[in-house]
CSV table of C-alpha atoms and ligand atoms in Angstrom, one decimal:
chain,number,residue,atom,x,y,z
A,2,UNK,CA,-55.4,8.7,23.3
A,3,UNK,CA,-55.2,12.3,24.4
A,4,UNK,CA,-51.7,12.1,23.5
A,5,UNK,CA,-51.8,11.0,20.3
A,6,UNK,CA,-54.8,13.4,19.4
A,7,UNK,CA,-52.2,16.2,20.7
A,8,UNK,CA,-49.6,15.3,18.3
A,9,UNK,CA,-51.9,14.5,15.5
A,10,UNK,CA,-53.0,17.9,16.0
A,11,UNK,CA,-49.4,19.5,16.5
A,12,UNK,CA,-48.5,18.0,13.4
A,13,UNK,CA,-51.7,19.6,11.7
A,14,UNK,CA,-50.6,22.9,12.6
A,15,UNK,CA,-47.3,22.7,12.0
A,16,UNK,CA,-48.2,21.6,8.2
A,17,UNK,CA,-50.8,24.6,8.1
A,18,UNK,CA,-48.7,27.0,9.5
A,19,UNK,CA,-47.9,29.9,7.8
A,20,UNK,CA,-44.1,29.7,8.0
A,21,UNK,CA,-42.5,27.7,4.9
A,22,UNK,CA,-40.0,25.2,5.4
A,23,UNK,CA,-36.2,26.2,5.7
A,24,UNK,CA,-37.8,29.7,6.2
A,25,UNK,CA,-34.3,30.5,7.9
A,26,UNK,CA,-32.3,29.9,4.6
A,27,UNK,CA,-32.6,33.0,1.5
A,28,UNK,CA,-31.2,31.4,-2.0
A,29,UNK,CA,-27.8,32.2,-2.4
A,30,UNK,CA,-25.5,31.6,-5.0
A,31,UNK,CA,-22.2,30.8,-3.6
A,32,UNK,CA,-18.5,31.2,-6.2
A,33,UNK,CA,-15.6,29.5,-4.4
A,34,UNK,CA,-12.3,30.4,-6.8
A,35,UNK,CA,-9.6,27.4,-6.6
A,36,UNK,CA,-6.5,27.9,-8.4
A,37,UNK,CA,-6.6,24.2,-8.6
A,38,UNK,CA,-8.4,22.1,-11.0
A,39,UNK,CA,-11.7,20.2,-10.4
A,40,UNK,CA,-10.1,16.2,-10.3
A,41,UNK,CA,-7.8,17.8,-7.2
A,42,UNK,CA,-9.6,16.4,-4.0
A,43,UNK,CA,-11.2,19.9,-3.4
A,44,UNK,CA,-13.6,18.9,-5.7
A,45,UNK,CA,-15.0,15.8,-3.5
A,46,UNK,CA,-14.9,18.5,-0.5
A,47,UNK,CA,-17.0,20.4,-2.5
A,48,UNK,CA,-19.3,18.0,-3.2
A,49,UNK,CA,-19.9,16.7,0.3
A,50,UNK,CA,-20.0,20.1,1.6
A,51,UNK,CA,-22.8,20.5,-1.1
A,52,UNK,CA,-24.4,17.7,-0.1
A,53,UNK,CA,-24.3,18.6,3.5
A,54,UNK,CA,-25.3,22.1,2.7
A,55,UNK,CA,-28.7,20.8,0.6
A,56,UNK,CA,-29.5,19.0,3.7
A,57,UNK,CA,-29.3,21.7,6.2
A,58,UNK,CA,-31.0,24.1,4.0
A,59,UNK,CA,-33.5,22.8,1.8
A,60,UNK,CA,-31.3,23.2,-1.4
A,61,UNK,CA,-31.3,27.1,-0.5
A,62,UNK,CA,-26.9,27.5,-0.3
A,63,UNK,CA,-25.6,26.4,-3.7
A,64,UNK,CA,-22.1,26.6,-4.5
A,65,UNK,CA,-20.7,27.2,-7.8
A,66,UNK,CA,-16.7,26.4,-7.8
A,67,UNK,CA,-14.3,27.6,-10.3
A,68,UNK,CA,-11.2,25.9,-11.0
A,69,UNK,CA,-8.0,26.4,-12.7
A,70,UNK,CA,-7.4,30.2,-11.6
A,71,UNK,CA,-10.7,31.6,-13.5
A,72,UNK,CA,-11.9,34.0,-11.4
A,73,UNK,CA,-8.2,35.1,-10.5
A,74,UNK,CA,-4.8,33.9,-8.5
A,75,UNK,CA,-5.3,33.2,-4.6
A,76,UNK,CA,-4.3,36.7,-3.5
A,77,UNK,CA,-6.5,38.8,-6.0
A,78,UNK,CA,-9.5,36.2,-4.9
A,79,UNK,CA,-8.9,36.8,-1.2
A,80,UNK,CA,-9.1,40.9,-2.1
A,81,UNK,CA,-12.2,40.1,-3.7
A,82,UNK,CA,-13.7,38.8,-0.3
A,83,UNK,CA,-12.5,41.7,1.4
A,84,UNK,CA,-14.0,43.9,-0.4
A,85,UNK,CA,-17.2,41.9,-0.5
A,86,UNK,CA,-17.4,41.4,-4.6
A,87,UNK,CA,-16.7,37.8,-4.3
A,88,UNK,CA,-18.1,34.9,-1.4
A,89,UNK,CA,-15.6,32.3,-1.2
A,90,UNK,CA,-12.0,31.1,-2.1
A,91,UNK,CA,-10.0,28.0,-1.5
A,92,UNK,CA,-6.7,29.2,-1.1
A,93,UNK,CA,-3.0,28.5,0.0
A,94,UNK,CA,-2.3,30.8,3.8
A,95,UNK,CA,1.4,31.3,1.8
A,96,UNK,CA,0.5,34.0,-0.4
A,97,UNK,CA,-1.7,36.1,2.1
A,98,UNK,CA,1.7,36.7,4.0
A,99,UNK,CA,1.5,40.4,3.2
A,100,UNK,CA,-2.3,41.0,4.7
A,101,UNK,CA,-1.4,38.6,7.3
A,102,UNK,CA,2.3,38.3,9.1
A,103,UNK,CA,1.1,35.5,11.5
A,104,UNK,CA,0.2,33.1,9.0
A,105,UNK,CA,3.9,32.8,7.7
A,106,UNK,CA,4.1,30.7,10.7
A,107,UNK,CA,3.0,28.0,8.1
A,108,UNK,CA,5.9,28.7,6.0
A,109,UNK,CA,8.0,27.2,8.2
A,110,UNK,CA,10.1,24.5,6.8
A,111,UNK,CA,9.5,21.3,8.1
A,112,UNK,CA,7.6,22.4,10.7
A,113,UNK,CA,5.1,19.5,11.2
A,114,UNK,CA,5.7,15.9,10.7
A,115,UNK,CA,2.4,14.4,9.9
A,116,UNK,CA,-0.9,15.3,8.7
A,117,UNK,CA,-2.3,14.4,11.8
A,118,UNK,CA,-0.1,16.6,14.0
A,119,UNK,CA,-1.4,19.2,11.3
A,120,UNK,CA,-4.6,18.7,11.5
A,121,UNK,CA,-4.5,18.7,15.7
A,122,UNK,CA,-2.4,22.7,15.6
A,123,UNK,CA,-5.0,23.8,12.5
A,124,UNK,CA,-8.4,22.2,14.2
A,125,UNK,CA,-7.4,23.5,17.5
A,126,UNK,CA,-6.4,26.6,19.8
A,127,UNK,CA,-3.9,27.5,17.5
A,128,UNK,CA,-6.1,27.7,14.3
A,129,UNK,CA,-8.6,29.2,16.0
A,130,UNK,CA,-6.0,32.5,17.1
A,131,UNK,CA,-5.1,32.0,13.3
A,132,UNK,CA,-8.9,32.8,12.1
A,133,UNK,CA,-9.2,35.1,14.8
A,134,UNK,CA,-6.4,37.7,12.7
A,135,UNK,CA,-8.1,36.3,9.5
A,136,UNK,CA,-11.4,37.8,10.7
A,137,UNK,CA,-10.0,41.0,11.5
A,138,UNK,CA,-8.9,41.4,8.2
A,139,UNK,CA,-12.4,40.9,6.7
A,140,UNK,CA,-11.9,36.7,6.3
A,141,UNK,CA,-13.6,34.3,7.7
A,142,UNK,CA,-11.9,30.8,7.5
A,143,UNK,CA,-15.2,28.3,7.8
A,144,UNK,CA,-12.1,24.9,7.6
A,145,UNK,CA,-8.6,24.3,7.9
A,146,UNK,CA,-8.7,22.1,4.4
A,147,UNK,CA,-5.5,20.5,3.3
A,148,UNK,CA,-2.8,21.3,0.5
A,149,UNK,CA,-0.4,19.2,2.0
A,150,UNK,CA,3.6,17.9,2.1
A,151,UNK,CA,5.3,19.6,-0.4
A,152,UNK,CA,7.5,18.4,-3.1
A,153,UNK,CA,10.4,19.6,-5.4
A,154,UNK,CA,10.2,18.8,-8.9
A,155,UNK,CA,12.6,20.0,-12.0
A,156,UNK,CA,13.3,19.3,-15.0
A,157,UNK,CA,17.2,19.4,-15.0
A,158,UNK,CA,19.0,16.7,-12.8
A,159,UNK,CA,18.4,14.5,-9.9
A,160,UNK,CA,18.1,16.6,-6.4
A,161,UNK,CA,19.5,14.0,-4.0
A,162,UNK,CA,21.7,16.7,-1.4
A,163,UNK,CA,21.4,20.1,-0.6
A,164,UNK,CA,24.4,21.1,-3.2
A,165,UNK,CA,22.3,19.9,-5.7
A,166,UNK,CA,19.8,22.9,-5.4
A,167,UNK,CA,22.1,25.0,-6.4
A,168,UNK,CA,21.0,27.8,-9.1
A,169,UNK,CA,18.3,25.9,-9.9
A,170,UNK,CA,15.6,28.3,-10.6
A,171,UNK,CA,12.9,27.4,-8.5
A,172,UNK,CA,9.3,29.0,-8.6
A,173,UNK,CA,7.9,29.8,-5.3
A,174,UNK,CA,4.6,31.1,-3.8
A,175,UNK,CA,4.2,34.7,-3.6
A,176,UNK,CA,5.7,34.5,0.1
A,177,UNK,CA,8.9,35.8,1.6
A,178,UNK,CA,10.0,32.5,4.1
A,179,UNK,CA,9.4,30.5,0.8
A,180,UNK,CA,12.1,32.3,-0.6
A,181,UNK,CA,14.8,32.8,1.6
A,182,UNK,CA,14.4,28.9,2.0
A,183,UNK,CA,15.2,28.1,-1.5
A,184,UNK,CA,17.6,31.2,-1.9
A,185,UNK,CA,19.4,29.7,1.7
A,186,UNK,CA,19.8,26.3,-0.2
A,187,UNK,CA,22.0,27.5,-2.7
A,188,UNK,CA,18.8,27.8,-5.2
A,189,UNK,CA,17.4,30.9,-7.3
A,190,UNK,CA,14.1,31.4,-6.1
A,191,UNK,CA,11.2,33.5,-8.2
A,192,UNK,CA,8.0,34.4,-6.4
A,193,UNK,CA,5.3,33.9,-9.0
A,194,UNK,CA,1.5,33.0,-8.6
A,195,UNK,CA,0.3,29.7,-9.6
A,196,UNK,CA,-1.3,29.8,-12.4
A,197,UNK,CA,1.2,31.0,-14.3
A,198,UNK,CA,4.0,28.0,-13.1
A,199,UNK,CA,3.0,25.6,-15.9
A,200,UNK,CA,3.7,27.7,-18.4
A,201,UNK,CA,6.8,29.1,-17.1
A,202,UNK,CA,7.7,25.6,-16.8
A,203,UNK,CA,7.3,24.8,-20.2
A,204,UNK,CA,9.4,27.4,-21.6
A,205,UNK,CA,11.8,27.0,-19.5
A,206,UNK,CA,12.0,30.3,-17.7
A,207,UNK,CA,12.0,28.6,-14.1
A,208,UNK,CA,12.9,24.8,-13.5
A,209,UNK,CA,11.6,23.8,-11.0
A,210,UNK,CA,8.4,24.1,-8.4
A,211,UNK,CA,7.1,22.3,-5.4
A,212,UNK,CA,3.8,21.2,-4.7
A,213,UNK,CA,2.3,18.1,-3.5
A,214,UNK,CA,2.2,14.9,-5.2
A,215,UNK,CA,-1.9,15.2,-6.1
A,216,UNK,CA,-1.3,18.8,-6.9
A,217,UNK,CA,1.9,17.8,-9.3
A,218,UNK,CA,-0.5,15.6,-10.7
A,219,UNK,CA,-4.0,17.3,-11.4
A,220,UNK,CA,-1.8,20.5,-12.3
A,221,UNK,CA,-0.2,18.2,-14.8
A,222,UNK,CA,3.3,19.7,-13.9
A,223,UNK,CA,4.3,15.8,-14.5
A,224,UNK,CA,3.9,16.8,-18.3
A,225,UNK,CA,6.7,19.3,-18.1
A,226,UNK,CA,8.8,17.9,-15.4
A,227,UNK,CA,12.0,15.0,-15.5
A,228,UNK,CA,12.8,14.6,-12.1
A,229,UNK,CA,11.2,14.7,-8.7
A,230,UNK,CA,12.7,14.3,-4.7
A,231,UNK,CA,10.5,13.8,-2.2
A,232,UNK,CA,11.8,16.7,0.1
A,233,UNK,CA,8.8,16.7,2.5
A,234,UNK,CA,9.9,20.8,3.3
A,235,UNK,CA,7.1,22.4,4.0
A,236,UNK,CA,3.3,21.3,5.0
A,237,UNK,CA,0.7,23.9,4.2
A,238,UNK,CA,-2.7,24.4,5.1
A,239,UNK,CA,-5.9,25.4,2.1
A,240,UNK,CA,-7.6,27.9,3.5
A,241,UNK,CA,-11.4,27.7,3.2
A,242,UNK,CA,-11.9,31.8,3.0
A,243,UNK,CA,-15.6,33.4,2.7
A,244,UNK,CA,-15.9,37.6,2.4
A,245,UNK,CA,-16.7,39.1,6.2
A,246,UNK,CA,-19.0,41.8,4.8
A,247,UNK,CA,-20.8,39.3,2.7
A,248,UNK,CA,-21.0,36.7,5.3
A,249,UNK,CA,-22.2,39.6,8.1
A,250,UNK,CA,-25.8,39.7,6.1
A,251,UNK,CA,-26.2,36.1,6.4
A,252,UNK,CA,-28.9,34.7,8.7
A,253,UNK,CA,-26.9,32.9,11.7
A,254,UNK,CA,-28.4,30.0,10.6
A,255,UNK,CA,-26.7,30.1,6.9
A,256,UNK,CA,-23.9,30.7,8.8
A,257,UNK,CA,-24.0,27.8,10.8
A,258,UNK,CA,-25.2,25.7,8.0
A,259,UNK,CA,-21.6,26.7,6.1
A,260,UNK,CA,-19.3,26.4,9.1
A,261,UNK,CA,-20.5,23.0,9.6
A,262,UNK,CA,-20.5,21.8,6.6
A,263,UNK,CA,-17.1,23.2,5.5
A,264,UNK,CA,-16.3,20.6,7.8
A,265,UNK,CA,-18.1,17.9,6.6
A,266,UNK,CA,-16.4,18.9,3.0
A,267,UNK,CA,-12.5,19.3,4.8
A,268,UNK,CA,-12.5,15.3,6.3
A,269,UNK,CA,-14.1,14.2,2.8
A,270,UNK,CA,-11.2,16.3,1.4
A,271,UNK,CA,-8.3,15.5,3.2
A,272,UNK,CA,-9.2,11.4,3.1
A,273,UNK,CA,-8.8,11.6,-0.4
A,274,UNK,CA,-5.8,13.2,-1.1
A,275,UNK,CA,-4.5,10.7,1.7
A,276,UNK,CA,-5.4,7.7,-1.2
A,277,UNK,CA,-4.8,9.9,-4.1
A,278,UNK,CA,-0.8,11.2,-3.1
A,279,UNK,CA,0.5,7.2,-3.4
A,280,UNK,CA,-2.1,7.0,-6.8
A,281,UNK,CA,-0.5,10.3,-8.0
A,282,UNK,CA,2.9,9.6,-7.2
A,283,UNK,CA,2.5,6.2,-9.3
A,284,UNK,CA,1.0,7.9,-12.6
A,285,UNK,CA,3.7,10.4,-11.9
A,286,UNK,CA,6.6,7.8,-12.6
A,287,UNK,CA,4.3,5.8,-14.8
A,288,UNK,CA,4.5,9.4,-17.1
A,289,UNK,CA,8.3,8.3,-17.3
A,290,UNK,CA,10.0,10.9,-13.8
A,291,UNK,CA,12.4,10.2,-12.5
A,292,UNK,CA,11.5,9.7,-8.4
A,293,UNK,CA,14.1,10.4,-5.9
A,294,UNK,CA,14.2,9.8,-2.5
A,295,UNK,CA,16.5,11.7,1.0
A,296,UNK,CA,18.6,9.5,2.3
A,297,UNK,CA,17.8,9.8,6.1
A,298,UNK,CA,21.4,11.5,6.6
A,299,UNK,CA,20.4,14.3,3.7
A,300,UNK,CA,17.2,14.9,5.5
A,301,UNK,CA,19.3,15.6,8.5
A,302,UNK,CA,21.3,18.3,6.7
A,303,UNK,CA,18.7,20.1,4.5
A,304,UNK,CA,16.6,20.3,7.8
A,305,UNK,CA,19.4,21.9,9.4
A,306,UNK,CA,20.4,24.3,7.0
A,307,UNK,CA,16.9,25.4,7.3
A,308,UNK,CA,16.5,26.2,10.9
A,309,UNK,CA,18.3,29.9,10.1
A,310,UNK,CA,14.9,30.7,8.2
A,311,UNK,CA,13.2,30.4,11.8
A,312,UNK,CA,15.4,32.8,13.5
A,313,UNK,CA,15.2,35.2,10.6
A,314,UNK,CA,11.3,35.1,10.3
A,315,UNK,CA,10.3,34.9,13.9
A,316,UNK,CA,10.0,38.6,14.5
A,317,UNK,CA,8.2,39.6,11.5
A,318,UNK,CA,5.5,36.4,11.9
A,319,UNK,CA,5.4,37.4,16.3
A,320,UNK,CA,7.5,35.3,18.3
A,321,UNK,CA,4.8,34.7,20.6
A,322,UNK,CA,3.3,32.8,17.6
A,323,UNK,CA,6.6,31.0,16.7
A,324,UNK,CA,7.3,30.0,20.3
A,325,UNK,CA,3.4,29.1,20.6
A,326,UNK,CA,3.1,26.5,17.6
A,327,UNK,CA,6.5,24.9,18.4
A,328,UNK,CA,5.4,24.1,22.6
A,329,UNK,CA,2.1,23.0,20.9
A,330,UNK,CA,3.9,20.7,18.8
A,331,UNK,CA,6.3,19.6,21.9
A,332,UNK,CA,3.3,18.7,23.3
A,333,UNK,CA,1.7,16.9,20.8
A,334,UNK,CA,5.1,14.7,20.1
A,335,UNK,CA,5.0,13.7,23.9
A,336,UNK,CA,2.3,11.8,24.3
B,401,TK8,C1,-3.6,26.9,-5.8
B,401,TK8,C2,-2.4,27.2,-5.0
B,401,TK8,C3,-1.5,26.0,-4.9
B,401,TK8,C4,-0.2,26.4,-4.0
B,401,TK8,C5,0.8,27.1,-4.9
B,401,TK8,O1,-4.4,28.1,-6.0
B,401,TK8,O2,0.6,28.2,-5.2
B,401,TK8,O3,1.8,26.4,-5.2
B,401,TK8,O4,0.3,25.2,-3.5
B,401,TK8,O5,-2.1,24.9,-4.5
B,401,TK8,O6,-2.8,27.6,-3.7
């Protein structure tokens, strides 16, 4: 009885107390730039991470996302959040090279072989020393989210061997291992920043890009596009980047509130482009490409061709890092 009339009363004063609910939590509008558009999975991140984020704060942290490059490319976005005009961007590592060597590590062709050994490097020790430099440059990552396996497409002839790159002009992320590993495959390579491929595509000034399957898709490079190989070259990481200075006048527990849920919003995100890539590939050939698969001993070539890009990259990206990721990845294949 005397319990109860404590925690009757507890309750009371709890409910009459003069602190509001989610007292901890200011109302804050929150742009995330994408450079894709809203049907990519980013969107369903976005939404759970919402959804997590009305939870844990009352309906206080709202995010508004832009898609299709409107508030900018990835690289002028992430200046924004450095300077502390914009919150939050969803952004390819490749392009923020030049403000950040180490993260060329990602560049790396065929560097990982799954998305899970992926997501055990990015959710680990190693992503961690990754947002660790991203911090010092004013970014904090809140989630390793996925772009994925990259793929080549063109719209002049079938790529089946590594001859077949040859003078094809290939558009590449604004990102120097990129290019020396399209330019090292006999193909010419032009940095340029997304959202101006599809067009360039379309006129014909570059043939080809790479991207993954959902991104070939939503993108709708399919539109201007004949032929696609399944090259499997590169697997990179979406950044999930929110402004430093902004971020530093949050109340730890907004900040909390965003780590976690960026989470939340990353597995949501990364299960669905896992069903979309096979749905995407499908509508891609349905849309009339023609879909072209390595033979395994083609593989074995273009990957080995490749491997100069390591040796020629490693000092400008630290071989400490270089040497780090690939005994990380040793020991992930081992057990
Ligand atoms: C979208 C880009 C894109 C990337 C690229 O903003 O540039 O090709 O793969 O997804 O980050």
């Amino acid at each position: 009885m005397k319990k109860l009339l404590f925690a009757t009363t507890a309750i009371a004063m709890a409910i009459s107390g003069s602190v509001p609910a989610f007292a901890e939590f200011n109302s804050r509008t929150i742009r995330v730039s994408n450079g894709i558009n809203s049907d990519h999975p980013v969107g369903n991140g976005i939404k759970a991470m919402q959804q997590c984020l009305d939870e844990k704060s009352g309906g206080k942290l709202k995010l508004t996302a832009f898609w299709g490059g409107a508030l900018g490319g990835d690289l002028q976005a992430t200046q924004a959040l450095r300077s502390g005009v914009q919150e939050a961007v969803v952004t390819s590592s490749s392009p923020l090279v030049g403000i950040i060597p180490a993260l060329g590590v990602f560049d790396l062709p065929f560097l990982f072989a799954s998305p899970d050994e992926a997501y055990k490097v990015l959710d680990g020790k190693f992503g961690d020393n990754m947002n660790e430099k991203l911090d010092a440059a004013g970014l904090i990552n809140l989630a390793y989210w996925e772009n994925g396996f990259r793929n080549l497409s063109n719209s002049q002839r079938p790529v089946t061997k590594w001859e077949d790159f040859s003078g094809l002009k290939v558009r590449v992320m604004q990102n120097n291992i990129f290019l020396d590993t399209f330019q090292n495959l006999g193909a010419n390579a032009t940095p340029m920043a997304f959202g101006e491929v599809y067009s360039a595509l379309e006129t014909k000034a570059i043939d080809a890009q790479e991207n993954p399957y959902v991104t070939i898709d939503t993108s709708k490079f399919f539109e201007v596009q004949k032929y696609i190989t399944e090259t499997n070259h590169a697997y990179t990481p979406f950044l999930f980047l929110f402004s430093k200075p902004i971020f530093n006048t949050y109340t730890p527990e907004e900040q909390a509130a965003l780590r976690e849920c960026a989470i939340v919003g990353r597995d949501v995100e990364r299960q669905v482009i896992a069903e979309l890539n096979k749905k995407s590939l499908e509508k891609i050939k349905e849309a009339g490409l023609e879909v072209n698969q390595l033979s395994a001993e083609e593989q074995v070539r273009i990957r080995e061709k490749s491997m100069v890009v390591y040796e020629k990259h490693k000092e400008q990206i630290g071989a400490d890092i270089v040497d780090g990721i690939l005994a990380e990845l040793k020991t992930i294949r081992a057990k």
